[in-house]
PDB file of C-alpha atoms in Angstrom:
ATOM      1  CA  MET L   1      -8.507  -0.559 -20.116  1.00 47.00           C
ATOM      2  CA  THR L   2     -12.151  -1.612 -20.336  1.00 49.00           C
ATOM      3  CA  GLY L   3     -13.933  -4.611 -21.783  1.00 51.00           C
ATOM      4  CA  VAL L   4     -11.611  -7.286 -20.376  1.00 73.00           C
ATOM      5  CA  GLY L   5     -12.382 -10.159 -18.025  1.00 93.00           C
ATOM      6  CA  LEU L   6     -10.367  -8.944 -15.031  1.00 98.00           C
ATOM      7  CA  LYS L   7     -12.306  -6.402 -12.982  1.00 98.00           C
ATOM      8  CA  VAL L   8     -10.428  -4.526 -10.274  1.00 98.00           C
ATOM      9  CA  TYR L   9     -12.265  -2.789  -7.453  1.00 98.00           C
ATOM     10  CA  TYR L  10     -10.196  -0.122  -5.738  1.00 98.00           C
ATOM     11  CA  ASP L  11      -9.927   3.334  -4.231  1.00 98.00           C
ATOM     12  CA  LEU L  12      -6.596   5.082  -4.770  1.00 98.00           C
ATOM     13  CA  MET L  13      -6.794   6.561  -1.263  1.00 97.00           C
ATOM     14  CA  SER L  14      -6.345   2.964  -0.065  1.00 98.00           C
ATOM     15  CA  GLN L  15      -2.751   1.785   0.305  1.00 98.00           C
ATOM     16  CA  PRO L  16      -3.285  -1.860  -0.754  1.00 98.00           C
ATOM     17  CA  SER L  17      -5.507  -0.720  -3.623  1.00 98.00           C
ATOM     18  CA  ARG L  18      -2.671   1.380  -4.995  1.00 98.00           C
ATOM     19  CA  ALA L  19      -0.273  -1.549  -4.685  1.00 98.00           C
ATOM     20  CA  VAL L  20      -2.533  -3.778  -6.799  1.00 98.00           C
ATOM     21  CA  VAL L  21      -3.150  -1.099  -9.431  1.00 98.00           C
ATOM     22  CA  LEU L  22       0.570  -0.307  -9.640  1.00 98.00           C
ATOM     23  CA  PHE L  23       1.397  -3.986 -10.085  1.00 98.00           C
ATOM     24  CA  LEU L  24      -1.090  -4.333 -12.938  1.00 98.00           C
ATOM     25  CA  LYS L  25       0.117  -1.209 -14.705  1.00 98.00           C
ATOM     26  CA  ALA L  26       3.813  -1.953 -14.216  1.00 98.00           C
ATOM     27  CA  ASN L  27       3.288  -5.338 -15.847  1.00 98.00           C
ATOM     28  CA  ASN L  28       0.913  -4.171 -18.605  1.00 98.00           C
ATOM     29  CA  ILE L  29      -1.840  -6.494 -17.432  1.00 98.00           C
ATOM     30  CA  PRO L  30      -5.178  -5.346 -18.910  1.00 97.00           C
ATOM     31  CA  PHE L  31      -8.069  -4.846 -16.515  1.00 98.00           C
ATOM     32  CA  THR L  32     -11.406  -3.144 -16.224  1.00 97.00           C
ATOM     33  CA  PRO L  33     -11.204  -0.478 -13.508  1.00 98.00           C
ATOM     34  CA  LYS L  34     -14.048  -0.430 -10.995  1.00 98.00           C
ATOM     35  CA  PRO L  35     -13.455   2.531  -8.661  1.00 97.00           C
ATOM     36  CA  VAL L  36     -15.124   2.292  -5.261  1.00 98.00           C
ATOM     37  CA  ALA L  37     -15.389   5.619  -3.411  1.00 96.00           C
ATOM     38  CA  LEU L  38     -14.758   4.822   0.247  1.00 95.00           C
ATOM     39  CA  ARG L  39     -15.520   8.408   1.291  1.00 92.00           C
ATOM     40  CA  LYS L  40     -19.036   7.985  -0.129  1.00 94.00           C
ATOM     41  CA  GLY L  41     -19.549   4.609   1.516  1.00 93.00           C
ATOM     42  CA  GLU L  42     -19.837   2.787  -1.806  1.00 94.00           C
ATOM     43  CA  HIS L  43     -17.998  -0.195  -0.315  1.00 97.00           C
ATOM     44  CA  LEU L  44     -20.803  -0.697   2.186  1.00 96.00           C
ATOM     45  CA  GLY L  45     -23.523  -1.222  -0.401  1.00 94.00           C
ATOM     46  CA  GLU L  46     -25.235  -4.517  -1.116  1.00 94.00           C
ATOM     47  CA  GLU L  47     -24.019  -4.571  -4.724  1.00 92.00           C
ATOM     48  CA  TYR L  48     -20.356  -4.321  -3.763  1.00 96.00           C
ATOM     49  CA  GLY L  49     -20.948  -6.855  -1.003  1.00 96.00           C
ATOM     50  CA  GLU L  50     -21.554  -9.453  -3.690  1.00 95.00           C
ATOM     51  CA  THR L  51     -17.976  -8.923  -4.846  1.00 95.00           C
ATOM     52  CA  ASN L  52     -16.425  -8.572  -1.416  1.00 96.00           C
ATOM     53  CA  PRO L  53     -18.608  -9.602   1.535  1.00 96.00           C
ATOM     54  CA  PHE L  54     -16.042  -7.988   3.866  1.00 97.00           C
ATOM     55  CA  HIS L  55     -16.834  -4.625   2.217  1.00 97.00           C
ATOM     56  CA  LEU L  56     -13.178  -3.656   1.831  1.00 97.00           C
ATOM     57  CA  VAL L  57     -10.920  -2.742  -1.084  1.00 98.00           C
ATOM     58  CA  PRO L  58      -9.181  -3.950  -3.128  1.00 98.00           C
ATOM     59  CA  ALA L  59     -10.954  -6.921  -4.642  1.00 98.00           C
ATOM     60  CA  ILE L  60     -10.861  -8.538  -8.061  1.00 98.00           C
ATOM     61  CA  ASP L  61     -13.286 -10.485 -10.198  1.00 98.00           C
ATOM     62  CA  ASP L  62     -11.394 -12.533 -12.754  1.00 97.00           C
ATOM     63  CA  ASN L  63     -14.068 -13.895 -15.078  1.00 96.00           C
ATOM     64  CA  GLY L  64     -16.237 -14.813 -12.114  1.00 96.00           C
ATOM     65  CA  PHE L  65     -13.421 -15.869  -9.778  1.00 97.00           C
ATOM     66  CA  LYS L  66     -13.398 -13.369  -6.919  1.00 97.00           C
ATOM     67  CA  ILE L  67     -10.515 -12.670  -4.571  1.00 98.00           C
ATOM     68  CA  THR L  68     -10.186 -10.265  -1.661  1.00 97.00           C
ATOM     69  CA  GLU L  69      -7.090  -9.160   0.287  1.00 97.00           C
ATOM     70  CA  SER L  70      -4.224  -7.422  -1.503  1.00 98.00           C
ATOM     71  CA  VAL L  71      -1.541  -9.987  -0.661  1.00 98.00           C
ATOM     72  CA  ALA L  72      -3.618 -12.854  -2.041  1.00 98.00           C
ATOM     73  CA  ILE L  73      -4.497 -10.780  -5.115  1.00 98.00           C
ATOM     74  CA  LEU L  74      -0.865  -9.933  -5.853  1.00 98.00           C
ATOM     75  CA  LYS L  75       0.257 -13.549  -5.483  1.00 98.00           C
ATOM     76  CA  TYR L  76      -2.539 -14.765  -7.751  1.00 98.00           C
ATOM     77  CA  LEU L  77      -1.861 -12.171 -10.450  1.00 98.00           C
ATOM     78  CA  ALA L  78       1.891 -12.776 -10.382  1.00 98.00           C
ATOM     79  CA  ASP L  79       1.462 -16.512 -10.861  1.00 97.00           C
ATOM     80  CA  LYS L  80      -1.343 -16.349 -13.403  1.00 97.00           C
ATOM     81  CA  HIS L  81       0.253 -13.776 -15.679  1.00 97.00           C
ATOM     82  CA  GLN L  82       3.803 -15.114 -15.427  1.00 93.00           C
ATOM     83  CA  VAL L  83       5.282 -11.691 -14.785  1.00 98.00           C
ATOM     84  CA  PRO L  84       9.054 -11.237 -14.466  1.00 98.00           C
ATOM     85  CA  ASP L  85      10.257 -13.505 -11.713  1.00 98.00           C
ATOM     86  CA  HIS L  86      11.577 -10.753  -9.439  1.00 98.00           C
ATOM     87  CA  TRP L  87       8.040  -9.647  -8.552  1.00 98.00           C
ATOM     88  CA  TYR L  88       7.218 -12.918  -6.774  1.00 98.00           C
ATOM     89  CA  PRO L  89      10.109 -15.358  -7.223  1.00 98.00           C
ATOM     90  CA  LYS L  90       9.610 -19.027  -7.940  1.00 97.00           C
ATOM     91  CA  ASP L  91      12.814 -19.864  -6.077  1.00 98.00           C
ATOM     92  CA  LEU L  92      11.664 -21.157  -2.687  1.00 98.00           C
ATOM     93  CA  LYS L  93      14.110 -19.153  -0.586  1.00 98.00           C
ATOM     94  CA  LYS L  94      13.621 -15.894  -2.483  1.00 98.00           C
ATOM     95  CA  ARG L  95       9.842 -16.283  -2.328  1.00 98.00           C
ATOM     96  CA  ALA L  96      10.062 -16.905   1.415  1.00 98.00           C
ATOM     97  CA  GLN L  97      11.810 -13.550   1.835  1.00 98.00           C
ATOM     98  CA  VAL L  98       8.945 -11.788   0.050  1.00 98.00           C
ATOM     99  CA  ASP L  99       6.356 -13.713   2.057  1.00 98.00           C
ATOM    100  CA  SER L 100       8.217 -12.888   5.259  1.00 98.00           C
ATOM    101  CA  TYR L 101       7.863  -9.152   4.658  1.00 98.00           C
ATOM    102  CA  MET L 102       4.207  -9.476   3.691  1.00 98.00           C
ATOM    103  CA  ALA L 103       3.499 -11.328   6.930  1.00 98.00           C
ATOM    104  CA  TRP L 104       5.494  -8.833   9.021  1.00 98.00           C
ATOM    105  CA  GLN L 105       3.906  -5.718   7.581  1.00 98.00           C
ATOM    106  CA  HIS L 106       0.360  -6.419   8.775  1.00 97.00           C
ATOM    107  CA  LEU L 107       1.062  -5.721  12.449  1.00 97.00           C
ATOM    108  CA  ASN L 108       3.827  -3.214  11.823  1.00 97.00           C
ATOM    109  CA  LEU L 109       4.092  -0.691   8.977  1.00 98.00           C
ATOM    110  CA  ARG L 110       0.588  -1.364   7.706  1.00 97.00           C
ATOM    111  CA  MET L 111      -1.029  -1.127  11.116  1.00 97.00           C
ATOM    112  CA  PHE L 112       0.694   1.967  12.464  1.00 98.00           C
ATOM    113  CA  GLY L 113       0.958   3.887   9.197  1.00 97.00           C
ATOM    114  CA  ALA L 114      -2.757   3.343   8.709  1.00 97.00           C
ATOM    115  CA  MET L 115      -3.591   4.376  12.272  1.00 97.00           C
ATOM    116  CA  VAL L 116      -1.651   7.624  11.924  1.00 97.00           C
ATOM    117  CA  PHE L 117      -3.667   8.336   8.781  1.00 97.00           C
ATOM    118  CA  ARG L 118      -6.987   7.298  10.314  1.00 97.00           C
ATOM    119  CA  THR L 119      -6.406   9.355  13.458  1.00 97.00           C
ATOM    120  CA  LYS L 120      -5.570  12.481  11.481  1.00 96.00           C
ATOM    121  CA  VAL L 121      -8.015  12.186   8.585  1.00 95.00           C
ATOM    122  CA  ILE L 122     -10.697   9.519   8.714  1.00 95.00           C
ATOM    123  CA  ILE L 123     -11.863   9.465  12.333  1.00 96.00           C
ATOM    124  CA  PRO L 124     -12.293  13.269  12.662  1.00 96.00           C
ATOM    125  CA  ARG L 125     -14.176  13.323   9.356  1.00 93.00           C
ATOM    126  CA  GLU L 126     -16.469  10.454  10.357  1.00 92.00           C
ATOM    127  CA  THR L 127     -17.166  11.627  13.905  1.00 95.00           C
ATOM    128  CA  GLY L 128     -16.907  15.403  13.625  1.00 96.00           C
ATOM    129  CA  GLU L 129     -14.694  15.284  16.730  1.00 95.00           C
ATOM    130  CA  PRO L 130     -11.239  16.891  17.044  1.00 95.00           C
ATOM    131  CA  MET L 131      -8.183  14.750  16.422  1.00 95.00           C
ATOM    132  CA  ASP L 132      -7.189  12.627  19.405  1.00 97.00           C
ATOM    133  CA  THR L 133      -3.653  13.951  19.845  1.00 96.00           C
ATOM    134  CA  LYS L 134      -2.816  11.488  22.615  1.00 97.00           C
ATOM    135  CA  LYS L 135      -3.621   8.464  20.473  1.00 97.00           C
ATOM    136  CA  LEU L 136      -1.877  10.067  17.514  1.00 97.00           C
ATOM    137  CA  ALA L 137       1.314  10.473  19.538  1.00 96.00           C
ATOM    138  CA  GLU L 138       1.182   6.789  20.533  1.00 97.00           C
ATOM    139  CA  PHE L 139       0.721   5.631  16.950  1.00 98.00           C
ATOM    140  CA  GLU L 140       3.502   7.920  15.715  1.00 97.00           C
ATOM    141  CA  VAL L 141       5.955   6.456  18.230  1.00 97.00           C
ATOM    142  CA  GLN L 142       5.046   2.928  17.125  1.00 98.00           C
ATOM    143  CA  LEU L 143       5.367   3.927  13.473  1.00 98.00           C
ATOM    144  CA  GLU L 144       8.819   5.334  14.168  1.00 98.00           C
ATOM    145  CA  THR L 145       9.858   1.985  15.637  1.00 98.00           C
ATOM    146  CA  CYS L 146       8.682   0.211  12.466  1.00 98.00           C
ATOM    147  CA  LEU L 147      10.531   2.660  10.237  1.00 98.00           C
ATOM    148  CA  ASP L 148      13.732   2.177  12.231  1.00 98.00           C
ATOM    149  CA  LYS L 149      13.438  -1.594  11.803  1.00 98.00           C
ATOM    150  CA  ILE L 150      13.043  -1.207   8.062  1.00 98.00           C
ATOM    151  CA  GLU L 151      16.082   1.077   7.938  1.00 98.00           C
ATOM    152  CA  SER L 152      18.378  -1.078  10.060  1.00 98.00           C
ATOM    153  CA  ILE L 153      17.146  -4.621   9.398  1.00 98.00           C
ATOM    154  CA  LEU L 154      15.183  -4.997   6.171  1.00 97.00           C
ATOM    155  CA  LEU L 155      17.273  -2.480   4.212  1.00 98.00           C
ATOM    156  CA  GLY L 156      20.422  -2.983   6.234  1.00 95.00           C
ATOM    157  CA  LYS L 157      22.357  -4.846   3.569  1.00 94.00           C
ATOM    158  CA  ARG L 158      20.087  -4.956   0.519  1.00 97.00           C
ATOM    159  CA  PRO L 159      18.519  -2.449  -1.878  1.00 98.00           C
ATOM    160  CA  PHE L 160      14.940  -3.719  -1.654  1.00 98.00           C
ATOM    161  CA  LEU L 161      12.745  -5.007   1.156  1.00 98.00           C
ATOM    162  CA  ALA L 162      13.059  -8.678   0.248  1.00 98.00           C
ATOM    163  CA  GLY L 163      16.330  -8.892  -1.657  1.00 97.00           C
ATOM    164  CA  ASP L 164      18.337  -7.498  -4.533  1.00 97.00           C
ATOM    165  CA  GLU L 165      15.402  -6.818  -6.862  1.00 98.00           C
ATOM    166  CA  ILE L 166      12.058  -5.105  -6.589  1.00 98.00           C
ATOM    167  CA  SER L 167       9.146  -7.335  -5.589  1.00 98.00           C
ATOM    168  CA  VAL L 168       5.515  -7.115  -4.551  1.00 98.00           C
ATOM    169  CA  ALA L 169       6.827  -6.508  -1.022  1.00 98.00           C
ATOM    170  CA  ASP L 170       8.173  -3.160  -2.174  1.00 98.00           C
ATOM    171  CA  LEU L 171       4.859  -2.196  -3.757  1.00 98.00           C
ATOM    172  CA  LEU L 172       3.050  -2.796  -0.489  1.00 98.00           C
ATOM    173  CA  GLY L 173       5.783  -1.070   1.495  1.00 98.00           C
ATOM    174  CA  ILE L 174       5.973   2.119  -0.550  1.00 98.00           C
ATOM    175  CA  CYS L 175       2.196   2.546  -0.587  1.00 98.00           C
ATOM    176  CA  GLU L 176       1.989   2.210   3.196  1.00 98.00           C
ATOM    177  CA  LEU L 177       4.874   4.632   3.628  1.00 97.00           C
ATOM    178  CA  MET L 178       3.223   7.264   1.443  1.00 97.00           C
ATOM    179  CA  GLN L 179       0.048   7.135   3.544  1.00 97.00           C
ATOM    180  CA  ALA L 180       1.874   8.481   6.588  1.00 96.00           C
ATOM    181  CA  TYR L 181       3.996  10.838   4.492  1.00 96.00           C
ATOM    182  CA  ALA L 182       0.856  12.395   3.007  1.00 96.00           C
ATOM    183  CA  VAL L 183      -0.340  13.536   6.428  1.00 96.00           C
ATOM    184  CA  GLY L 184       2.905  15.173   7.479  1.00 95.00           C
ATOM    185  CA  HIS L 185       4.883  12.356   9.096  1.00 95.00           C
ATOM    186  CA  ASP L 186       8.501  12.781   7.991  1.00 94.00           C
ATOM    187  CA  VAL L 187       9.164   9.102   7.371  1.00 96.00           C
ATOM    188  CA  PHE L 188      12.581   9.732   5.824  1.00 96.00           C
ATOM    189  CA  ARG L 189      14.141  11.931   8.508  1.00 94.00           C
ATOM    190  CA  GLY L 190      17.383  10.352   9.677  1.00 96.00           C
ATOM    191  CA  ARG L 191      16.864   7.299   7.468  1.00 97.00           C
ATOM    192  CA  PRO L 192      19.074   7.534   4.366  1.00 98.00           C
ATOM    193  CA  LYS L 193      18.555   3.895   3.366  1.00 98.00           C
ATOM    194  CA  LEU L 194      14.785   4.230   3.523  1.00 98.00           C
ATOM    195  CA  ASP L 195      14.947   7.436   1.509  1.00 98.00           C
ATOM    196  CA  ALA L 196      17.183   5.859  -1.161  1.00 98.00           C
ATOM    197  CA  TRP L 197      14.940   2.776  -1.316  1.00 98.00           C
ATOM    198  CA  ALA L 198      11.822   4.887  -1.793  1.00 98.00           C
ATOM    199  CA  LYS L 199      13.464   6.776  -4.652  1.00 98.00           C
ATOM    200  CA  ARG L 200      14.503   3.492  -6.313  1.00 98.00           C
ATOM    201  CA  VAL L 201      11.006   2.052  -6.055  1.00 98.00           C
ATOM    202  CA  GLN L 202       9.323   5.202  -7.306  1.00 98.00           C
ATOM    203  CA  ALA L 203      11.692   5.396 -10.289  1.00 98.00           C
ATOM    204  CA  ARG L 204      10.913   1.795 -11.237  1.00 97.00           C
ATOM    205  CA  LEU L 205       7.169   2.468 -11.135  1.00 98.00           C
ATOM    206  CA  GLN L 206       6.957   5.718 -13.078  1.00 98.00           C
ATOM    207  CA  PRO L 207       4.833   7.190 -14.549  1.00 98.00           C
ATOM    208  CA  HIS L 208       2.287   5.033 -12.759  1.00 98.00           C
ATOM    209  CA  PHE L 209       3.513   5.890  -9.267  1.00 98.00           C
ATOM    210  CA  ASP L 210       2.836   9.606  -9.562  1.00 98.00           C
ATOM    211  CA  GLN L 211      -0.525   8.996 -11.217  1.00 97.00           C
ATOM    212  CA  ALA L 212      -1.632   6.682  -8.414  1.00 98.00           C
ATOM    213  CA  HIS L 213      -0.634   9.157  -5.681  1.00 98.00           C
ATOM    214  CA  ILE L 214      -1.957  12.449  -7.092  1.00 96.00           C
ATOM    215  CA  HIS L 215      -5.018  12.656  -4.855  1.00 95.00           C
ATOM    216  CA  LEU L 216      -3.346  11.274  -1.744  1.00 96.00           C
ATOM    217  CA  LEU L 217      -0.490  13.768  -1.854  1.00 94.00           C
ATOM    218  CA  LYS L 218      -2.883  16.701  -2.010  1.00 94.00           C
ATOM    219  CA  LEU L 219      -3.292  16.078   1.712  1.00 93.00           C
ATOM    220  CA  ARG L 220       0.231  17.439   2.235  1.00 89.00           C
ATOM    221  CA  GLU L 221      -1.272  20.893   1.757  1.00 87.00           C
ATOM    222  CA  ARG L 222      -3.434  20.318   4.855  1.00 90.00           C
ATOM    223  CA  PHE L 223      -0.803  18.478   6.885  1.00 89.00           C
ATOM    224  CA  PRO L 224       2.623  20.132   6.668  1.00 81.00           C
ATOM    225  CA  PRO L 225       5.598  18.106   7.933  1.00 81.00           C
ATOM    226  CA  SER L 226       5.515  17.579  11.672  1.00 70.00           C
ATOM    227  CA  ALA L 227       8.177  19.313  13.710  1.00 55.00           C
ATOM    228  CA  LYS L 228       8.495  16.168  15.821  1.00 66.00           C
ATOM    229  CA  PHE L 229       8.399  13.435  13.168  1.00 61.00           C
TER     230      PHE L 229
END
């Protein structure tokens, strides 16, 4: 939707960008889309730097109030628009569970899922050099450890990452998961709880989920499932 005060800067190849866009669409929050093509370096320009001086996506401009970082954006939008409570609960203990996942993910699923993607796609494209298979193997092992923790701990006795209902934690989680999946990492192999969770989250977010992942999943044609992972 155009012509509204909330401007959202994003690239759908970016995991946290997709999480923010999915949240807005799932909650029917109107916004003016401002696509930023990372592959063209649009995020590095001076104009975009006025919105986000860190030159990253996503970012929002809400009638002149600018916020960067997906976690901060999601919290702000959830509180401002009074979305259904399950997204970011007001109950102190339930909210702490969501915050706990969002803190954990930065140095775990987000880091290693992103590094698998960067090593396979972004770094070879930027440098013109062959993929560093040694580094890739290291990142894949670390990603596997994260996925096992999600399977056995975070989803051990509950249907969603932070409790009994879907939350912003699940939006961030599914988008990170799909980044590695898109480049051939079989994230679901041997993990029935993770697989069932992903299906639940995707079903709750349709048709927006498929729309947000169209371009990312085209990479599966270039990166068939790995025989190892």
